[in-house]
Short mmCIF file of C-alpha atoms and ligand atoms in Angstrom, two decimals:
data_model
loop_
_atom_site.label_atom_id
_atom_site.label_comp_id
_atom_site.label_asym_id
_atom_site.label_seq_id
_atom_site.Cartn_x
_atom_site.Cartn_y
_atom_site.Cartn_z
CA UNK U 1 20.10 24.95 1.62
CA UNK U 2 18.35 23.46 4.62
CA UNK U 3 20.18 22.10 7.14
CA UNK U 4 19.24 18.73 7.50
CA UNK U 5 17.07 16.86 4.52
CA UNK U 6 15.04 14.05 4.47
CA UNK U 7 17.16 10.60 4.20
CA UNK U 8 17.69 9.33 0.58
CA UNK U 9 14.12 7.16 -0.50
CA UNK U 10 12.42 8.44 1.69
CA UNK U 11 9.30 11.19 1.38
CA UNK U 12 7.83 13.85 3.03
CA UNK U 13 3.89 13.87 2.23
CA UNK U 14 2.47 17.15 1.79
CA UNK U 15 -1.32 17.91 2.59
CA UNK U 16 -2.97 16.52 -0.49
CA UNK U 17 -0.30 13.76 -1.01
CA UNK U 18 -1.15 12.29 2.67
CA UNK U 19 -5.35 13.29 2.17
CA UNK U 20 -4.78 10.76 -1.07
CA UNK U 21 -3.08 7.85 1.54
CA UNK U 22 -6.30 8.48 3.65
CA UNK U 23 -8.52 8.21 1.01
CA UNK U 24 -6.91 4.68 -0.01
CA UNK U 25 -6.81 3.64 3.72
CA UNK U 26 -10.52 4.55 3.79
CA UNK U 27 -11.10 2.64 0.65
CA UNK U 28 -9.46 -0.47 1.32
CA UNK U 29 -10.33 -0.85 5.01
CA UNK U 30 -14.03 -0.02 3.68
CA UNK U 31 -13.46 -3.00 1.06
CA UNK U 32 -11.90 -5.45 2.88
CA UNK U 33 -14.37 -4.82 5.59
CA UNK U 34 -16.77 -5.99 3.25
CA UNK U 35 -15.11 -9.11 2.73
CA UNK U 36 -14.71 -10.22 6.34
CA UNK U 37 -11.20 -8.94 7.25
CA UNK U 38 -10.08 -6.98 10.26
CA UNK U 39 -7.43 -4.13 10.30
CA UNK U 40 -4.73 -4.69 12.58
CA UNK U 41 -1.45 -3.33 13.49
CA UNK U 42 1.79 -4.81 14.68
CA UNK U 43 5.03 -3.34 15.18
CA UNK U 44 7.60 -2.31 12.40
CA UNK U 45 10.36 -3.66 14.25
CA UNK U 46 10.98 -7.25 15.00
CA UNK U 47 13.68 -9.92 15.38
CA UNK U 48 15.71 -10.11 11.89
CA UNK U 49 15.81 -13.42 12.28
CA UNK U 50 12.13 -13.81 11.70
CA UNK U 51 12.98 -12.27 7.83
CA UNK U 52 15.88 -14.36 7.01
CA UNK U 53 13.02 -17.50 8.28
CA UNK U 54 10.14 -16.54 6.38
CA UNK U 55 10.72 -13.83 3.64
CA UNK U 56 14.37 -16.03 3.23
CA UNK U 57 17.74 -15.31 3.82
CA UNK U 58 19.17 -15.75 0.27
CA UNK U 59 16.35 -13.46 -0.84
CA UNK U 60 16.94 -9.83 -2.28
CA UNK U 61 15.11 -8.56 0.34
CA UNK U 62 16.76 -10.12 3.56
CA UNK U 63 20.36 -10.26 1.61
CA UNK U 64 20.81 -6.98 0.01
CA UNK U 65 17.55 -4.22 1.30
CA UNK U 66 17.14 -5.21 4.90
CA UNK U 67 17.23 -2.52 7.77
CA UNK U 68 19.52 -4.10 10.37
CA UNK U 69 20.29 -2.69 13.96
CA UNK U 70 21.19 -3.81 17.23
CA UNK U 71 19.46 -2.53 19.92
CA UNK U 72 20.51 -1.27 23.72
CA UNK U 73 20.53 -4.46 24.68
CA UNK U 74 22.03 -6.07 22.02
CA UNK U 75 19.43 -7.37 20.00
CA UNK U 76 18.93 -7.73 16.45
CA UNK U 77 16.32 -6.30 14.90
CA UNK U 78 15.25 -5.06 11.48
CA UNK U 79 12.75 -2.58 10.31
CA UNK U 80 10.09 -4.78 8.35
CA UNK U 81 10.60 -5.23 4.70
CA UNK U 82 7.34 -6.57 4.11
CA UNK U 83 4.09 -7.36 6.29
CA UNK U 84 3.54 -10.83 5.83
CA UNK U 85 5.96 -12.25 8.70
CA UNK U 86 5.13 -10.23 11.39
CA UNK U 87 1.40 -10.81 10.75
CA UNK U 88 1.86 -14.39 11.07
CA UNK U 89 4.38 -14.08 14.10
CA UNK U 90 1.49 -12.64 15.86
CA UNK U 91 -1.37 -14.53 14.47
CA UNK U 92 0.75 -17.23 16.81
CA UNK U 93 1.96 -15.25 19.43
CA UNK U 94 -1.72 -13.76 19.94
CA UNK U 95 -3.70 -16.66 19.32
CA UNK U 96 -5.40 -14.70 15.94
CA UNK U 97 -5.91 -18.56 14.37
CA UNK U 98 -7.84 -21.59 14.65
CA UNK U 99 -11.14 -19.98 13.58
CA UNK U 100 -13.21 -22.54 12.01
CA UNK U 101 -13.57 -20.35 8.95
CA UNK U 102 -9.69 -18.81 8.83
CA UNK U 103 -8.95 -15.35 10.28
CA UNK U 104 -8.89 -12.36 7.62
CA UNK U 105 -6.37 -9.92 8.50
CA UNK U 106 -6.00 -6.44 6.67
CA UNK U 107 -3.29 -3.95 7.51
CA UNK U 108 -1.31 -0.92 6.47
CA UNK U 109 1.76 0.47 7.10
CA UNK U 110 4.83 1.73 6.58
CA UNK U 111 7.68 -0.87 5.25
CA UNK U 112 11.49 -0.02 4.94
CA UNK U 113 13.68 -1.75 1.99
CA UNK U 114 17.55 0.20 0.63
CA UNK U 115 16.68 -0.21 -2.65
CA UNK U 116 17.97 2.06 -5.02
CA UNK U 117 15.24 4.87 -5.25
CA UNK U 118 13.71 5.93 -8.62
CA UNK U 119 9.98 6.98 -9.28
CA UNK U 120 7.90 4.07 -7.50
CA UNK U 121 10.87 2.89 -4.92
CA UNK U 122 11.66 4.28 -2.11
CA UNK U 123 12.82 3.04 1.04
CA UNK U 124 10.61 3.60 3.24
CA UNK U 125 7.29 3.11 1.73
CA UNK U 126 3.90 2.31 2.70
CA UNK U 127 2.03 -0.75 2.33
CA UNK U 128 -1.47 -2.10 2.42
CA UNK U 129 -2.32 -5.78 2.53
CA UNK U 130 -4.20 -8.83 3.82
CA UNK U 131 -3.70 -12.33 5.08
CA UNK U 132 -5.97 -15.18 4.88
CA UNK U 133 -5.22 -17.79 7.08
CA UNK U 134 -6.63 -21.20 7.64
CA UNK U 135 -8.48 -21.79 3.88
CA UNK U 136 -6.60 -24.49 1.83
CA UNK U 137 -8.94 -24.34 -1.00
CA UNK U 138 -8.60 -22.52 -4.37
CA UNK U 139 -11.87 -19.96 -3.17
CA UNK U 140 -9.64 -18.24 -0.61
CA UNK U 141 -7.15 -17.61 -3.70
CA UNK U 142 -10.11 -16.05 -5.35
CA UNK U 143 -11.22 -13.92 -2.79
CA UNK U 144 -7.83 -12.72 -2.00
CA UNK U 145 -7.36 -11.58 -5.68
CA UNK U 146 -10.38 -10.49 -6.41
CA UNK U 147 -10.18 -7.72 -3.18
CA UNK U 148 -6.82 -6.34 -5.03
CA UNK U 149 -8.72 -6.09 -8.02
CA UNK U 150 -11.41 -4.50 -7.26
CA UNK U 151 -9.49 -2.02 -4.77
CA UNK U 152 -7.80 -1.48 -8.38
CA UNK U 153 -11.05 -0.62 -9.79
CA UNK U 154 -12.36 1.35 -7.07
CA UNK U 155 -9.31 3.37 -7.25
CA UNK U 156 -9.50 3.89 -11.24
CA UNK U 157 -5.70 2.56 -11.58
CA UNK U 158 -5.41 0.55 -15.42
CA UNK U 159 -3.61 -2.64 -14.57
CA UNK U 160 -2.93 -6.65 -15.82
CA UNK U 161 -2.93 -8.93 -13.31
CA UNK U 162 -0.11 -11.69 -13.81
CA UNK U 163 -0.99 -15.43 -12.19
CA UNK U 164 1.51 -18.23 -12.07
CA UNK U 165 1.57 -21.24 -10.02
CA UNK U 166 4.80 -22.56 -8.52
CA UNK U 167 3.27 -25.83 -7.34
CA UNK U 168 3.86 -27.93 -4.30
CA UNK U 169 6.47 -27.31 -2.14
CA UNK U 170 8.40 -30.47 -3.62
CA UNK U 171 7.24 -29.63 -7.30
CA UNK U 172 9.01 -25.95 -6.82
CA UNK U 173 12.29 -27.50 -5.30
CA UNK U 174 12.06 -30.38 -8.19
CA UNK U 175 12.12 -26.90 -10.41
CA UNK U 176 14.64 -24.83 -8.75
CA UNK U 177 17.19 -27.82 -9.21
CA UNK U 178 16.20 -27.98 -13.23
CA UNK U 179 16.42 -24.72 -13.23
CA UNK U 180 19.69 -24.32 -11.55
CA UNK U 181 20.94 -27.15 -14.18
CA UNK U 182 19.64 -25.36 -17.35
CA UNK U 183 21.28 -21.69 -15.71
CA UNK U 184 24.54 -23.16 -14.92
CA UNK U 185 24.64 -24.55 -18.74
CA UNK U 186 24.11 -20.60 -19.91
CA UNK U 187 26.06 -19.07 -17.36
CA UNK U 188 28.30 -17.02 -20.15
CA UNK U 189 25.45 -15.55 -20.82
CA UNK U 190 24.45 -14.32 -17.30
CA UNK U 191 26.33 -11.06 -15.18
CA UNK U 192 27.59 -11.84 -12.03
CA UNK U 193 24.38 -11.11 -10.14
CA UNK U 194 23.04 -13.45 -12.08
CA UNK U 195 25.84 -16.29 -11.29
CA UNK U 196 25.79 -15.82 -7.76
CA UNK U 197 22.14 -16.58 -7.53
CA UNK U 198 22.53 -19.37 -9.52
CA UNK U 199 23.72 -20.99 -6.61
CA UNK U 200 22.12 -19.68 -4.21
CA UNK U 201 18.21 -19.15 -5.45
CA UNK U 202 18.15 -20.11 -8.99
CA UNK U 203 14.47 -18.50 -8.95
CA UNK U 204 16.07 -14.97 -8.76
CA UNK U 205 17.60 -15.11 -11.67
CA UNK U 206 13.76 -15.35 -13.41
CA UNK U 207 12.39 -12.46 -11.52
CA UNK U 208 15.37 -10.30 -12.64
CA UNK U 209 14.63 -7.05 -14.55
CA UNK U 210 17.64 -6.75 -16.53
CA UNK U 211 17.05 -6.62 -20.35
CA UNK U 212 19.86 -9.22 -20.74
CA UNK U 213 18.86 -11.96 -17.93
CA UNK U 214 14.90 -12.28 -19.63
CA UNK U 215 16.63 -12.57 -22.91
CA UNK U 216 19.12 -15.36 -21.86
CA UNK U 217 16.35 -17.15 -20.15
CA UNK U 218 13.30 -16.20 -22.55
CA UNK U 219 13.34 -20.09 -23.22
CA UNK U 220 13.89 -21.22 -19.53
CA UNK U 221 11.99 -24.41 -18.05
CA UNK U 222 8.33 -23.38 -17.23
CA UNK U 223 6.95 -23.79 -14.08
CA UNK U 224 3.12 -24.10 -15.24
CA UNK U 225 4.79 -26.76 -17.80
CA UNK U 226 6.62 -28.83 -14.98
CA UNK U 227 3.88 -28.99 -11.86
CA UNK U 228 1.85 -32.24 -11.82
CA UNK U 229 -1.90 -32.66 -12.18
CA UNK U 230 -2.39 -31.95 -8.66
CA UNK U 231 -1.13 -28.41 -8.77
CA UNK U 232 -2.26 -27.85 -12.06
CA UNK U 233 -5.90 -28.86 -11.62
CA UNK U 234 -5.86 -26.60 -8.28
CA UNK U 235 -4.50 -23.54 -10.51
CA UNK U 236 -7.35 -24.06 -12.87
CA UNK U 237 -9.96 -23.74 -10.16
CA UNK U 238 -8.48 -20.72 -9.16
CA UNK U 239 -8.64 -19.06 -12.87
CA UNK U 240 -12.15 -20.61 -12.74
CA UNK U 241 -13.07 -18.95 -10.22
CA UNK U 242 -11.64 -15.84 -11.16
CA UNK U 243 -13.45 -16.25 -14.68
CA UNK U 244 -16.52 -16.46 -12.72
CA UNK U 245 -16.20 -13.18 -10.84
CA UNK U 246 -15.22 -11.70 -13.84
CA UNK U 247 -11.34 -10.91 -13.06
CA UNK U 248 -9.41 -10.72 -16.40
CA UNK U 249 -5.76 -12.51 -15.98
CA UNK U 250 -2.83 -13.61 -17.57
CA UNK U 251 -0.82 -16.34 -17.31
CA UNK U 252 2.46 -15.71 -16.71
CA UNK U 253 5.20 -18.47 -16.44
CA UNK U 254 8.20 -16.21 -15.37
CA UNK U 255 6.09 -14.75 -12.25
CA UNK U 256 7.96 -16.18 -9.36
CA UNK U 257 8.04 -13.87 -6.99
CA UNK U 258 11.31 -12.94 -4.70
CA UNK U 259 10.48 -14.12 -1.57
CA UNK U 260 10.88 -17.50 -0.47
CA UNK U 261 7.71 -18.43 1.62
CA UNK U 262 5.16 -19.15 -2.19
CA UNK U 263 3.41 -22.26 -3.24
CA UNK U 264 0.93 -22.54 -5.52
CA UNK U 265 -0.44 -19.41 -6.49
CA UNK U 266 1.18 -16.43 -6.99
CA UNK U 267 0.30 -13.01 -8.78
CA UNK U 268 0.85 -9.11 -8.96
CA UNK U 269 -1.05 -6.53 -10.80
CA UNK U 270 1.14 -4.63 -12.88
CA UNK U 271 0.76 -1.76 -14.59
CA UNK U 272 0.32 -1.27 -18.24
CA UNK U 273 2.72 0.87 -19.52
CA UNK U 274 6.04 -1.10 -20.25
CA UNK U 275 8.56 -2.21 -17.78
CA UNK U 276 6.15 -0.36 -14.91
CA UNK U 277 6.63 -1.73 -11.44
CA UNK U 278 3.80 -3.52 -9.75
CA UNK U 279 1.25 -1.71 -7.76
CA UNK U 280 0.50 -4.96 -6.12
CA UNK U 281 1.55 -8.63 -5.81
CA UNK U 282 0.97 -11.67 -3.01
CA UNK U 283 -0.02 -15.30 -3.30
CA UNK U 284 -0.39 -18.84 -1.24
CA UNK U 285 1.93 -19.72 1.74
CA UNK U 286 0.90 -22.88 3.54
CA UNK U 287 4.20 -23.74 5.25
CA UNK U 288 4.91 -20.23 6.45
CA UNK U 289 3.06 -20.32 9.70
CA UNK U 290 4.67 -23.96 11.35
CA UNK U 291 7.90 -22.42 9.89
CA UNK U 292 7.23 -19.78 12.22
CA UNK U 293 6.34 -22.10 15.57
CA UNK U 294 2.58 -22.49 14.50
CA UNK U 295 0.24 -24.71 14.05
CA UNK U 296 -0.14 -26.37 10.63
CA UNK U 297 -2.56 -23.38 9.10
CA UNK U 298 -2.71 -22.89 5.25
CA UNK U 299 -2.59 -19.28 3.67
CA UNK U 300 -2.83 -16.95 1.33
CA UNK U 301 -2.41 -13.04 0.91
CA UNK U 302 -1.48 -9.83 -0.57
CA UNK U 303 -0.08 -6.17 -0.22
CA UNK U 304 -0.27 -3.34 -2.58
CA UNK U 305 2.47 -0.18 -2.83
CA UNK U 306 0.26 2.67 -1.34
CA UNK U 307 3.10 5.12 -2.89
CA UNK U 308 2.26 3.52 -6.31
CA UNK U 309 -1.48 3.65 -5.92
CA UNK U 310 -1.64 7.29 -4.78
CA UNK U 311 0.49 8.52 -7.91
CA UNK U 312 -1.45 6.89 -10.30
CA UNK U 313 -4.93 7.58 -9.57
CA UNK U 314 -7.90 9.54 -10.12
CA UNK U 315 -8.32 12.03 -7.03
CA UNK U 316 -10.79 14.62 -5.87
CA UNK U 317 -8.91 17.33 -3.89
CA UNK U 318 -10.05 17.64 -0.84
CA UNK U 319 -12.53 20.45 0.17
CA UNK U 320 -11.05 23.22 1.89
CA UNK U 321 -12.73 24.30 5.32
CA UNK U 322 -15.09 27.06 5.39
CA UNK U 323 -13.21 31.02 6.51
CA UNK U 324 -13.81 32.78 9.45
CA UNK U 325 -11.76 36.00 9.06
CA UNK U 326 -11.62 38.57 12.14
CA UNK U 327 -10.47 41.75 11.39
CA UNK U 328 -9.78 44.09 14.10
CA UNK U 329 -9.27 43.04 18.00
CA UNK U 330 -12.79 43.16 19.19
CA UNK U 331 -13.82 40.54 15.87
CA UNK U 332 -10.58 38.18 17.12
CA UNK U 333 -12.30 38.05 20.52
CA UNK U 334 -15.41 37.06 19.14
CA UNK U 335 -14.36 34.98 16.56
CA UNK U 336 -13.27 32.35 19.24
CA UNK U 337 -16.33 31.41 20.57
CA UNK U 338 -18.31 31.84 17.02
CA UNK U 339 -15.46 29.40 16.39
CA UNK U 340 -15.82 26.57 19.04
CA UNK U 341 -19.60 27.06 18.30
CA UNK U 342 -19.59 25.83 14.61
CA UNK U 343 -16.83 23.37 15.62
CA UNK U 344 -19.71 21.61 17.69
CA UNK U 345 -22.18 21.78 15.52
CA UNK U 346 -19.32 19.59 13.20
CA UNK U 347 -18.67 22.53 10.66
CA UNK U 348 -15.46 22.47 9.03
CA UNK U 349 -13.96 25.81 10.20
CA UNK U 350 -10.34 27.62 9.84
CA UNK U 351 -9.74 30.94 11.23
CA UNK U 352 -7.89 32.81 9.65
CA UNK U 353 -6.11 35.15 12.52
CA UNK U 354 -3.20 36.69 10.61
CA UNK U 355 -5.36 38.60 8.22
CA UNK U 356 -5.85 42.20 8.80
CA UNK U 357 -8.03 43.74 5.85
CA UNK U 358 -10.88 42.17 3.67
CA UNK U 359 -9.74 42.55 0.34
CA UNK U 360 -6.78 40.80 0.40
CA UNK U 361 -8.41 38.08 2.75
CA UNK U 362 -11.19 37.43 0.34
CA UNK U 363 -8.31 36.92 -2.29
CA UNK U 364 -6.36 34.62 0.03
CA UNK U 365 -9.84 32.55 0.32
CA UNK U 366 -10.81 32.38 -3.75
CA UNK U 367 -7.16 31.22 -4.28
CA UNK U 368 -7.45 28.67 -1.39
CA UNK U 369 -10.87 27.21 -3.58
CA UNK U 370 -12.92 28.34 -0.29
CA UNK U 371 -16.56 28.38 -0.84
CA UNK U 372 -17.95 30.26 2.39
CA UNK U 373 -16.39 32.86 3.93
CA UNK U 374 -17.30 34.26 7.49
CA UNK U 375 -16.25 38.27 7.64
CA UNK U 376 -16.22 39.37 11.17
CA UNK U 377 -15.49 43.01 11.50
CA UNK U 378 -14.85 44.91 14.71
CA UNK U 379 -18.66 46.86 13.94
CA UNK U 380 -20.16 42.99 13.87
CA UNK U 381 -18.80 41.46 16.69
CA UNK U 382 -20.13 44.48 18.31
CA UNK U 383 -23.52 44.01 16.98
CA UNK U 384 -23.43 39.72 17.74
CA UNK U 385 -23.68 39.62 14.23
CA UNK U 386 -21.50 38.36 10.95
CA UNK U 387 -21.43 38.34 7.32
CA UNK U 388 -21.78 35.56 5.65
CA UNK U 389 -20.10 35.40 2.23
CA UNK U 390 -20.72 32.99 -0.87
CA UNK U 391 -17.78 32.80 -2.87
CA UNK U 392 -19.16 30.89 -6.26
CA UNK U 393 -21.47 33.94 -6.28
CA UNK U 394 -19.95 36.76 -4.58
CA UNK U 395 -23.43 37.04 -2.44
CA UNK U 396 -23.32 37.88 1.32
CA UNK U 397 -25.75 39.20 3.90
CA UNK U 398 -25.55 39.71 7.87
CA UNK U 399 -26.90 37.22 10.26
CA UNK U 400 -26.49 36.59 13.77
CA UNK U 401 -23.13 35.51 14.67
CA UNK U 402 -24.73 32.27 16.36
CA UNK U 403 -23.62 28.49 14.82
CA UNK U 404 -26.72 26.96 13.91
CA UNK U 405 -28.68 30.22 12.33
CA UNK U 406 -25.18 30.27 10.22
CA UNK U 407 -25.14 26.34 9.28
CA UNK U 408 -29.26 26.64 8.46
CA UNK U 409 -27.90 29.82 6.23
CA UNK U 410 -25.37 27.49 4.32
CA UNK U 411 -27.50 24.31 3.97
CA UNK U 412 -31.00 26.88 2.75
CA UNK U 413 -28.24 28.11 0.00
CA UNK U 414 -26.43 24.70 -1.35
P1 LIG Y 1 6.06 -7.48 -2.57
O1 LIG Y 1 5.79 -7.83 -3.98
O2 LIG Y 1 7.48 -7.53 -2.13
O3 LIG Y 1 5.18 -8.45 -1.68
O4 LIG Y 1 5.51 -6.04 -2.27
C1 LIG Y 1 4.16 -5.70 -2.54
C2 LIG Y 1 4.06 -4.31 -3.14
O5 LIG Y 1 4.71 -3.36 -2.32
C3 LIG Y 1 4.75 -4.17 -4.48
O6 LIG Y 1 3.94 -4.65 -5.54
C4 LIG Y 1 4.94 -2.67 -4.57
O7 LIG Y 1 3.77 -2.01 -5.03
C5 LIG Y 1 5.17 -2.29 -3.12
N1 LIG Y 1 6.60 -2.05 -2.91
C6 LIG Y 1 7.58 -2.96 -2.70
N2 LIG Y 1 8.77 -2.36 -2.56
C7 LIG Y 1 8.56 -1.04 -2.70
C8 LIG Y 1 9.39 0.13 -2.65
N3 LIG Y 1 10.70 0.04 -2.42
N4 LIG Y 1 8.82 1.35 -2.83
C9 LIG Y 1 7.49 1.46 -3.05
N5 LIG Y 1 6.66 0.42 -3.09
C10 LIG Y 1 7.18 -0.82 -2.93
C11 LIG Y 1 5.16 -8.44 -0.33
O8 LIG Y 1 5.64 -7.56 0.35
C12 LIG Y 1 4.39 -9.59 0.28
N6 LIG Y 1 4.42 -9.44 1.75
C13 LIG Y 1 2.97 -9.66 -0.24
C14 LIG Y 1 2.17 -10.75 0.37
C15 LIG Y 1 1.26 -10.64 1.36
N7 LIG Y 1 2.24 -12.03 0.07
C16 LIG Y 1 1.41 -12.72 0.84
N8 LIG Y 1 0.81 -11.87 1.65
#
C-alpha cells in the first residue's frame, strides 16, 4: 500500500497516456492555428467571485463543484472550473479586444470541478478550447463549430453534434419564467434536486441526467418553439452555414447548457453510444464581457474534455528512441560522447547504462519495440568503433563510432 495516493478524480498520466495529450495539443493548436486563433495561457487561480459573475452562482458548477480557498492574505480564490471567464477577465485586463476583426483565442489547460468521478469525470481534468470575441454574426458561430468538428474528425472520435438556440437574453428569461410555471405545476413528479432548482434556475432542471427528470419533462415548453423571428432566423443562418461546410447536426430543444453566461447558440458534440458524456460543448455569450467590466464585445466559443478525447481515439504509439547499450567500463566512457554526438545531430537516443550483457539487452530492446540498437563493447570503444544493430532484421555490422557515419548508416537502410 503506498503511502500517500493520488487525491480522489484525479489522474496520474503515464508515458503514452500524456504522449496522447501532446498529440491533441499538437493537433488542435495546429488547427486552430489555421483558423486565425492564438494559444494563450492564464492562470488557474482567480477571484471566485469572477465564477459566481460569469459561469453563475446558482449554477452546478459555482454552487455544488467549485474549488474554494482563501489565501495568506485572505483572499478568495477558486481553482477554475471552466476557461471561459478567466479568458475574458484578461481579454479586459490585457487589452486582448477591440481588433477590428475580433480576437481568436485558443487555450488548454487543466480545470478543477468535485464532481463525483466515474469514467469521463474527474476533478481535475484538462481542457482545450477557444474564444471568439468581437463577431456578432451567425459566421463566427460557424467557424467556432466547425473547428470542434473537424478537431473531432482529425482525431477519428464518432460523435453527434447537438445545436439549440436559447434566444435573446429577454427571450431566455421570458422562458425560464414559463418554464418555472409549467415545473412548479409537476413538481410531484420532480426529486428534491429537482425542486430546489425550480426556484432557483428552472433551466437545470432540463439539463438534468436523471432518467426520471427527462421523463417528467419529455413534454416541457421548447425553447426553439418560444424564441421570436429574430432569434430564430439568426439560428437558421447558423445551420445554413453549417449545411454549407458540410457539418451534420441535430436539433436539440432540451440542450441548455449549465452555465449561465448563453444566448443564442449553444451546442456539444456528444458521443454516440447512449447516455455518453460530451467530449465537447460551448456556444454564444454576448453579455459576458461588460458583465465582466468590458467593453460591449459579442462572443462566442468552445472547450472540449481532453480526458474524453484521449480515451476514445485512434492513436499511434509513440516510437521508442533508438539503444545505445555499453557494456563494460571502457564502452560506458565512450558511450557518453558517442551519445552527446547523435544528440546534436537530433537523433533520438537512450542509453541504456544499467545493462551489463548483450543478450538480455537485445531482449530488453525487442520488448521495448526498438528498431536500432547501438552495441558498444569494451573491444569497440577501444577500436572508435560500434555495432550497429537492425532489429526488424536481426542485421548488424561495425562502423565507426562517429554520429553522422552512424545516422548516414540508418537513413542508407530505412
Ligand atoms: P462545459 O460543457 O462545462 O463547457 O465543459 C466542456 C467540456 O469539458 C465537456 O464537454 C467535457 O468534455 C469536459 N469536462 C467537463 N467537466 C469534466 C470533468 N469533470 N471531467 C472530464 N471532462 C470534463 C465549458 O466549460 C465552457 N467554458 C465552454 C465554452 C467555451 N463556452 C464558451 N466558450
Amino acid at each position: 500500500m503506498p503511502r500517500f495516493r493520488r487525491p480522489k478524480g484525479t489522474r496520474d498520466l503515464g508515458p503514452a497516456a500524456a504522449a496522447r495529450f501532446e498529440e491533441i495539443r499538437e493537433t488542435f493548436v495546429d488547427m486552430a492555428w489555421e483558423m486565425g486563433y492564438r494559444l494563450v495561457d492564464v492562470p488557474a487561480l482567480e477571484s471566485r467571485d469572477l465564477f459566481a459573475r460569469s459561469t453563475g452562482e446558482d449554477t452546478e458548477i459555482v454552487e455544488k463543484q467549485m474549488y474554494g480557498l482563501v489565501d495568506g492574505g485572505g483572499r478568495e480564490l477558486a481553482l477554475r472550473p471552466e476557461g471561459t471567464p478567466g479568458l475574458v477577465r484578461a481579454a479586459i485586463e490585457e487589452g486582448w479586444l477591440g481588433g477590428h476583426n475580433g480576437e481568436r483565442l485558443a487555450y488548454f489547460g487543466p480545470m478543477f470541478r468535485y464532481e463525483r468521478p466515474q469514467k469521463g469525470r474527474y476533478r481535475q481534468f484538462t481542457q482545450l478550447g477557444v474564444e471568439f470575441l468581437g463577431i456578432p454574426g451567425p459566421e463566427a458561430d460557424a467557424e467556432v463549430i466547425r473547428l470542434l468538428v473537424s478537431l473531432l474528425g482529425e482525431l477519428e472520435i464518432p460523435h453527434t453534434l447537438k445545436l439549440n438556440t436559447l434566444g435573446s437574453p429577454a427571450e431566455r428569461a421570458a422562458y425560464t419564467e414559463t418554464l418555472r410555471d409549467w415545473l412548479a405545476e409537476r413538481e410531484m413528479d420532480l426529486d428534491e434536486a429537482d425542486r430546489h432548482n425550480i426556484a432557483r434556475n428552472p433551466l437545470r432542471v432540463l439539463d438534468s441526467k436523471r432518467e426520471a427528470t427527462m421523463a417528467a419533462t419529455a413534454r416541457a415548453p421548447r425553447l426553439d418553439e418560444t424564441v421570436g423571428d429574430e432569434s430564430a432566423a439568426r439560428f437558421a443562418r447558423v445551420r445554413g452555414l453549417l449545411e454549407k461546410a458540410g457539418v451534420d447536426h441535430e436539433v436539440d430543444s432540451r440542450l441548455v447548457r449549465g452555465l449561465d453566461y448563453y444566448g443564442h447558440t449553444v451546442f456539444e458534440a456528444v458521443g454516440r453510444e447512449a447516455a455518453q458524456d460530451a467530449y465537447g460543448g460551448g456556444g454564444r455569450y454576448d453579455g459576458l464581457v461588460t458583465a465582466l467590466g468590458g467593453p460591449d464585445t459579442p462572443a462566442v466559443g468552445f472547450a472540449a474534455g481532453v480526458d474524453r478525447l484521449a480515451a476514445d481515439g485512434t492513436f499511434d504509439d509513440p516510437e521508442p528512441p533508438l539503444w545505445l547499450v555499453p557494456l563494460g567500463e571502457a564502452a560506458r566512457g565512450a558511450a557518453w560522447p558517442l551519445a552527446a554526438g547523435l544528440w546534436e545531430e537530433g537523433v533520438a537516443v537512450q542509453v541504456a547504462w544499467n545493462e551489463t550483457g548483450l543478450r538480455k539487452a537485445l531482449g530488453r530492446a525487442d520488448t521495448a519495440g526498438v528498431r536500432w540498437v547501438l552495441i558498444l563493447g569494451d573491444e569497440e570503444a577501444e577500436a572508435g568503433e560500434v555495432t550497429l544493430r537492425d532489429m526488424a532484421g536481426g542485421t548488424q555490422g561495425r562502423l565507426p563510432a562517429d554520429a553522422a557515419a552512424l545516422v548516414a548508416a540508418m537513413e542508407d537502410a530505412e
